PDB file of C-alpha atoms in Angstrom:
ATOM      1  CA  MET A 142     -15.836  -2.476   1.539  1.00  0.00           C
ATOM      2  CA  SER A 143     -12.208  -3.391   2.052  1.00  0.00           C
ATOM      3  CA  TYR A 144     -10.090  -1.712   4.705  1.00  0.00           C
ATOM      4  CA  GLN A 145      -7.632   0.914   3.559  1.00  0.00           C
ATOM      5  CA  ARG A 146      -4.632   2.255   5.466  1.00  0.00           C
ATOM      6  CA  PRO A 147      -4.397   5.987   6.055  1.00  0.00           C
ATOM      7  CA  LEU A 148      -1.857   8.046   4.204  1.00  0.00           C
ATOM      8  CA  MET A 149       1.396   8.048   6.238  1.00  0.00           C
ATOM      9  CA  PRO A 150       0.058   5.943   9.139  1.00  0.00           C
ATOM     10  CA  LYS A 151       2.770   6.838  11.681  1.00  0.00           C
ATOM     11  CA  SER A 152       2.355  10.580  11.093  1.00  0.00           C
ATOM     12  CA  THR A 153      -1.395  10.108  11.386  1.00  0.00           C
ATOM     13  CA  ALA A 154      -0.881   8.197  14.651  1.00  0.00           C
ATOM     14  CA  VAL A 155       1.305  11.022  16.026  1.00  0.00           C
ATOM     15  CA  TRP A 156      -1.405  13.573  15.232  1.00  0.00           C
ATOM     16  CA  LEU A 157      -4.176  11.421  16.743  1.00  0.00           C
ATOM     17  CA  ILE A 158      -2.122  10.901  19.939  1.00  0.00           C
ATOM     18  CA  GLU A 159      -1.369  14.617  20.305  1.00  0.00           C
ATOM     19  CA  ASN A 160      -4.795  16.005  19.385  1.00  0.00           C
ATOM     20  CA  THR A 161      -7.440  13.495  20.474  1.00  0.00           C
ATOM     21  CA  ALA A 162      -8.569  11.441  23.455  1.00  0.00           C
ATOM     22  CA  LEU A 163      -8.712   8.210  21.451  1.00  0.00           C
ATOM     23  CA  THR A 164      -7.403   4.984  22.969  1.00  0.00           C
ATOM     24  CA  PHE A 165      -4.185   3.388  21.771  1.00  0.00           C
ATOM     25  CA  ARG A 166      -6.251   0.452  20.484  1.00  0.00           C
ATOM     26  CA  GLN A 167      -8.431   2.735  18.330  1.00  0.00           C
ATOM     27  CA  ILE A 168      -5.423   4.563  16.904  1.00  0.00           C
ATOM     28  CA  ALA A 169      -3.526   1.313  16.301  1.00  0.00           C
ATOM     29  CA  LYS A 170      -6.459  -0.272  14.508  1.00  0.00           C
ATOM     30  CA  PHE A 171      -7.097   2.764  12.303  1.00  0.00           C
ATOM     31  CA  CYS A 172      -3.414   3.290  11.438  1.00  0.00           C
ATOM     32  CA  ASP A 173      -2.807  -0.456  11.003  1.00  0.00           C
ATOM     33  CA  ILE A 174       0.137  -0.501  13.408  1.00  0.00           C
ATOM     34  CA  HIS A 175       0.637  -2.438  16.655  1.00  0.00           C
ATOM     35  CA  GLU A 176      -0.818  -1.035  19.871  1.00  0.00           C
ATOM     36  CA  LEU A 177       2.601  -1.156  21.572  1.00  0.00           C
ATOM     37  CA  GLU A 178       4.020   0.900  18.714  1.00  0.00           C
ATOM     38  CA  VAL A 179       1.341   3.536  19.346  1.00  0.00           C
ATOM     39  CA  GLN A 180       2.261   3.510  23.039  1.00  0.00           C
ATOM     40  CA  ALA A 181       5.958   3.927  22.168  1.00  0.00           C
ATOM     41  CA  ILE A 182       5.071   6.903  19.963  1.00  0.00           C
ATOM     42  CA  ALA A 183       3.028   8.426  22.809  1.00  0.00           C
ATOM     43  CA  ASP A 184       5.906   7.905  25.275  1.00  0.00           C
ATOM     44  CA  GLN A 185       8.266   9.447  22.682  1.00  0.00           C
ATOM     45  CA  LYS A 186      10.440   6.324  22.750  1.00  0.00           C
ATOM     46  CA  SER A 187      10.243   5.909  19.002  1.00  0.00           C
ATOM     47  CA  TYR A 188       9.502   8.071  15.970  1.00  0.00           C
ATOM     48  CA  SER A 189      10.216  11.221  17.961  1.00  0.00           C
ATOM     49  CA  GLY A 190      11.101  13.207  14.833  1.00  0.00           C
ATOM     50  CA  ILE A 191       7.871  12.482  12.978  1.00  0.00           C
ATOM     51  CA  ILE A 192       5.546  15.429  12.458  1.00  0.00           C
ATOM     52  CA  GLY A 193       1.877  14.644  12.903  1.00  0.00           C
ATOM     53  CA  ILE A 194      -0.432  14.930   9.907  1.00  0.00           C
ATOM     54  CA  SER A 195      -4.126  15.624  10.347  1.00  0.00           C
ATOM     55  CA  PRO A 196      -6.409  12.894   8.985  1.00  0.00           C
ATOM     56  CA  ILE A 197      -9.206  15.476   9.029  1.00  0.00           C
ATOM     57  CA  ARG A 198      -7.369  17.742   6.576  1.00  0.00           C
ATOM     58  CA  ASN A 199      -6.597  14.753   4.354  1.00  0.00           C
ATOM     59  CA  GLY A 200     -10.271  13.797   4.312  1.00  0.00           C
ATOM     60  CA  GLN A 201      -9.605  10.434   5.953  1.00  0.00           C
ATOM     61  CA  LEU A 202     -11.645  11.153   9.093  1.00  0.00           C
ATOM     62  CA  SER A 203     -14.260  13.645  10.207  1.00  0.00           C
ATOM     63  CA  GLN A 204     -14.148  15.570  13.476  1.00  0.00           C
ATOM     64  CA  ALA A 205     -17.581  14.170  14.328  1.00  0.00           C
ATOM     65  CA  GLN A 206     -16.303  10.611  14.019  1.00  0.00           C
ATOM     66  CA  ILE A 207     -13.265  11.366  16.203  1.00  0.00           C
ATOM     67  CA  ASP A 208     -15.518  12.945  18.856  1.00  0.00           C
ATOM     68  CA  LYS A 209     -17.896   9.977  18.736  1.00  0.00           C
ATOM     69  CA  CYS A 210     -15.060   7.441  19.103  1.00  0.00           C
ATOM     70  CA  SER A 211     -13.429   9.494  21.878  1.00  0.00           C
ATOM     71  CA  LYS A 212     -16.611   9.205  23.935  1.00  0.00           C
ATOM     72  CA  GLU A 213     -17.051   5.474  23.223  1.00  0.00           C
ATOM     73  CA  PRO A 214     -13.699   3.564  23.431  1.00  0.00           C
ATOM     74  CA  THR A 215     -15.173   0.355  21.965  1.00  0.00           C
ATOM     75  CA  LEU A 216     -15.933   1.997  18.605  1.00  0.00           C
ATOM     76  CA  ASP A 217     -13.434   1.843  15.761  1.00  0.00           C
ATOM     77  CA  LEU A 218     -12.457   4.710  13.492  1.00  0.00           C
ATOM     78  CA  ILE A 219     -13.553   4.155   9.909  1.00  0.00           C
ATOM     79  CA  MET A 220     -12.009   5.742   6.836  1.00  0.00           C
ATOM     80  CA  GLU A 221     -14.294   8.308   5.202  1.00  0.00           C
ATOM     81  CA  ARG A 222     -16.147   6.898   2.187  1.00  0.00           C
ATOM     82  CA  GLU A 223     -15.274   9.870  -0.051  1.00  0.00           C
ATOM     83  CA  TYR A 224     -11.547   9.381   0.660  1.00  0.00           C
ATOM     84  CA  ILE A 225     -11.693   5.698  -0.322  1.00  0.00           C
ATOM     85  CA  ILE A 226     -13.658   6.393  -3.501  1.00  0.00           C
ATOM     86  CA  GLY A 227     -11.307   9.234  -4.446  1.00  0.00           C
ATOM     87  CA  SER A 228      -8.222   7.083  -4.003  1.00  0.00           C
ATOM     88  CA  LEU A 229      -9.775   4.269  -6.051  1.00  0.00           C
ATOM     89  CA  GLU A 230     -10.514   6.709  -8.872  1.00  0.00           C
ATOM     90  CA  LYS A 231      -6.917   7.922  -8.815  1.00  0.00           C
ATOM     91  CA  ARG A 232      -5.646   4.356  -9.075  1.00  0.00           C
ATOM     92  CA  THR A 233      -7.774   3.494 -12.090  1.00  0.00           C
ATOM     93  CA  ALA A 234      -6.829   6.610 -14.042  1.00  0.00           C
ATOM     94  CA  LYS A 235      -4.673   5.777 -17.053  1.00  0.00           C
ATOM     95  CA  LYS A 236      -1.408   7.574 -17.473  1.00  0.00           C
ATOM     96  CA  ALA A 237       1.348   7.514 -20.029  1.00  0.00           C
ATOM     97  CA  ARG A 238       3.603   4.604 -19.300  1.00  0.00           C
ATOM     98  CA  TYR A 239       7.297   4.411 -19.917  1.00  0.00           C
ATOM     99  CA  THR A 240       8.575   1.592 -22.126  1.00  0.00           C
ATOM    100  CA  PRO A 241      12.197   0.631 -21.483  1.00  0.00           C
ATOM    101  CA  ILE A 242      14.537   0.994 -24.449  1.00  0.00           C
ATOM    102  CA  ILE A 243      15.120  -2.761 -24.560  1.00  0.00           C
ATOM    103  CA  ARG A 244      11.371  -3.387 -25.069  1.00  0.00           C
ATOM    104  CA  ARG A 245      10.795  -0.709 -27.700  1.00  0.00           C
ATOM    105  CA  GLN A 246      12.229  -2.976 -30.380  1.00  0.00           C
ATOM    106  CA  ASP A 247       9.467  -5.503 -29.558  1.00  0.00           C
ATOM    107  CA  LYS A 248       6.615  -3.124 -30.388  1.00  0.00           C
ATOM    108  CA  PRO A 249       6.514  -3.928 -34.135  1.00  0.00           C
ATOM    109  CA  SER A 250       6.216  -7.653 -33.298  1.00  0.00           C
ATOM    110  CA  ALA A 251       3.327  -6.909 -30.948  1.00  0.00           C
ATOM    111  CA  ILE A 252       1.632  -4.696 -33.554  1.00  0.00           C
ATOM    112  CA  LEU A 253       1.894  -7.452 -36.163  1.00  0.00           C
ATOM    113  CA  TRP A 254       0.464  -9.981 -33.692  1.00  0.00           C
ATOM    114  CA  LEU A 255      -2.496  -7.695 -32.918  1.00  0.00           C
ATOM    115  CA  ILE A 256      -3.155  -7.025 -36.626  1.00  0.00           C
ATOM    116  CA  ASN A 257      -3.058 -10.759 -37.407  1.00  0.00           C
ATOM    117  CA  LYS A 258      -5.231 -11.763 -34.438  1.00  0.00           C
ATOM    118  CA  PHE A 259      -7.718  -8.885 -34.789  1.00  0.00           C
ATOM    119  CA  PRO A 260      -7.787  -7.739 -38.454  1.00  0.00           C
ATOM    120  CA  GLN A 261     -10.603  -5.253 -37.723  1.00  0.00           C
ATOM    121  CA  ILE A 262      -8.685  -3.517 -34.889  1.00  0.00           C
ATOM    122  CA  ASP A 263      -8.562   0.269 -35.009  1.00  0.00           C
ATOM    123  CA  ASP A 264      -5.190   2.046 -34.911  1.00  0.00           C
ATOM    124  CA  ASN A 265      -6.252   4.055 -31.848  1.00  0.00           C
ATOM    125  CA  LYS A 266      -6.803   0.866 -29.856  1.00  0.00           C
ATOM    126  CA  ILE A 267      -3.307  -0.384 -30.713  1.00  0.00           C
ATOM    127  CA  ILE A 268      -1.848   3.009 -29.796  1.00  0.00           C
ATOM    128  CA  LYS A 269      -3.598   2.915 -26.408  1.00  0.00           C
ATOM    129  CA  LEU A 270      -2.742  -0.712 -25.711  1.00  0.00           C
ATOM    130  CA  ILE A 271       0.980  -0.754 -26.391  1.00  0.00           C
ATOM    131  CA  GLY A 272       1.864   2.924 -26.725  1.00  0.00           C
ATOM    132  CA  THR A 273       3.114   3.233 -30.273  1.00  0.00           C
ATOM    133  CA  THR A 274       2.701   5.687 -33.140  1.00  0.00           C
ATOM    134  CA  ARG A 275       0.178   5.665 -35.957  1.00  0.00           C
ATOM    135  CA  LYS A 276       3.014   5.852 -38.488  1.00  0.00           C
ATOM    136  CA  THR A 277       4.537   2.607 -37.177  1.00  0.00           C
ATOM    137  CA  ILE A 278       1.172   0.827 -37.310  1.00  0.00           C
ATOM    138  CA  GLU A 279       0.498   2.002 -40.872  1.00  0.00           C
ATOM    139  CA  SER A 280       3.954   0.952 -42.051  1.00  0.00           C
ATOM    140  CA  ILE A 281       3.449  -2.536 -40.596  1.00  0.00           C
ATOM    141  CA  ARG A 282      -0.086  -2.837 -42.060  1.00  0.00           C
ATOM    142  CA  ASN A 283       1.218  -1.813 -45.498  1.00  0.00           C
ATOM    143  CA  LYS A 284       4.328  -4.025 -45.143  1.00  0.00           C
ATOM    144  CA  GLU A 285       6.540  -0.943 -45.546  1.00  0.00           C
ATOM    145  CA  HIS A 286       8.306  -1.054 -42.180  1.00  0.00           C
ATOM    146  CA  TRP A 287      12.085  -0.791 -42.535  1.00  0.00           C
ATOM    147  CA  ASN A 288      12.537  -4.116 -40.702  1.00  0.00           C
ATOM    148  CA  ILE A 289       9.434  -5.972 -41.947  1.00  0.00           C
ATOM    149  CA  VAL A 290      11.355  -9.107 -43.019  1.00  0.00           C
ATOM    150  CA  ASN A 291      12.634  -9.655 -39.469  1.00  0.00           C
ATOM    151  CA  ILE A 292       9.373  -8.900 -37.621  1.00  0.00           C
ATOM    152  CA  LYS A 293       7.706 -12.016 -36.230  1.00  0.00           C
ATOM    153  CA  PRO A 294       4.268 -11.734 -34.581  1.00  0.00           C
ATOM    154  CA  LYS A 295       4.562 -12.028 -30.796  1.00  0.00           C
ATOM    155  CA  ASP A 296       1.965 -11.693 -28.041  1.00  0.00           C
ATOM    156  CA  PRO A 297       2.276  -8.213 -26.422  1.00  0.00           C
ATOM    157  CA  VAL A 298       1.544  -9.728 -22.987  1.00  0.00           C
ATOM    158  CA  VAL A 299       4.507 -12.091 -23.309  1.00  0.00           C
ATOM    159  CA  LEU A 300       6.650  -9.164 -24.426  1.00  0.00           C
ATOM    160  CA  GLY A 301       5.546  -7.167 -21.375  1.00  0.00           C
ATOM    161  CA  LEU A 302       4.004  -4.316 -23.378  1.00  0.00           C
ATOM    162  CA  CYS A 303       0.506  -4.682 -21.893  1.00  0.00           C
ATOM    163  CA  SER A 304      -1.335  -6.721 -19.277  1.00  0.00           C
ATOM    164  CA  GLN A 305      -3.490  -9.764 -19.957  1.00  0.00           C
ATOM    165  CA  HIS A 306      -6.439  -7.891 -18.462  1.00  0.00           C
ATOM    166  CA  ASP A 307      -6.042  -5.033 -20.961  1.00  0.00           C
ATOM    167  CA  LEU A 308      -5.802  -7.506 -23.848  1.00  0.00           C
ATOM    168  CA  ASN A 309      -8.919  -9.358 -22.652  1.00  0.00           C
ATOM    169  CA  GLU A 310     -10.821  -6.063 -22.418  1.00  0.00           C
ATOM    170  CA  LEU A 311      -9.784  -5.219 -25.977  1.00  0.00           C
ATOM    171  CA  GLU A 312     -10.911  -8.651 -27.164  1.00  0.00           C
ATOM    172  CA  LYS A 313     -14.335  -8.154 -25.518  1.00  0.00           C
ATOM    173  CA  LYS A 314     -14.743  -4.779 -27.226  1.00  0.00           C
ATOM    174  CA  LEU A 315     -13.828  -6.191 -30.622  1.00  0.00           C
ATOM    175  CA  SER A 316     -16.103  -9.233 -30.464  1.00  0.00           C
TER     176      SER A 316
END
């Protein structure tokens, strides 16, 4: 499992310094900051205005783990498994993406490219991949688009409308 930084590491370090008996090394390693920086925070030489944020409330650490590491200075704090899994799920969630105005004119070219490359492709898959409307897809399929004579098929990845990974996933589903 890869290491993940805590949310707002310096605020987390401030809270750990003020509320635990952990060593500077343990705090530095968990927060992914230098040990001298942790010492400067503790001496209030730097980051004096930062308000501490509890890693327990955020679900990054458990009180039991902090107590265990406080008693044994050689142990390292480890991010809670549920926090890591939750943040990975948030990252993979799809959301509506904004297409700049300059790239919107490229969508018909990408639609034509997808229709030519994958004749059996469903409209919903095109809508999800490049974020267009069903009406635009139908008008291009039926050669009724207002600008059909000027539309040249172009790869949507090259146009920046989708990622190569997304296009490869679509290709796997269609084959």
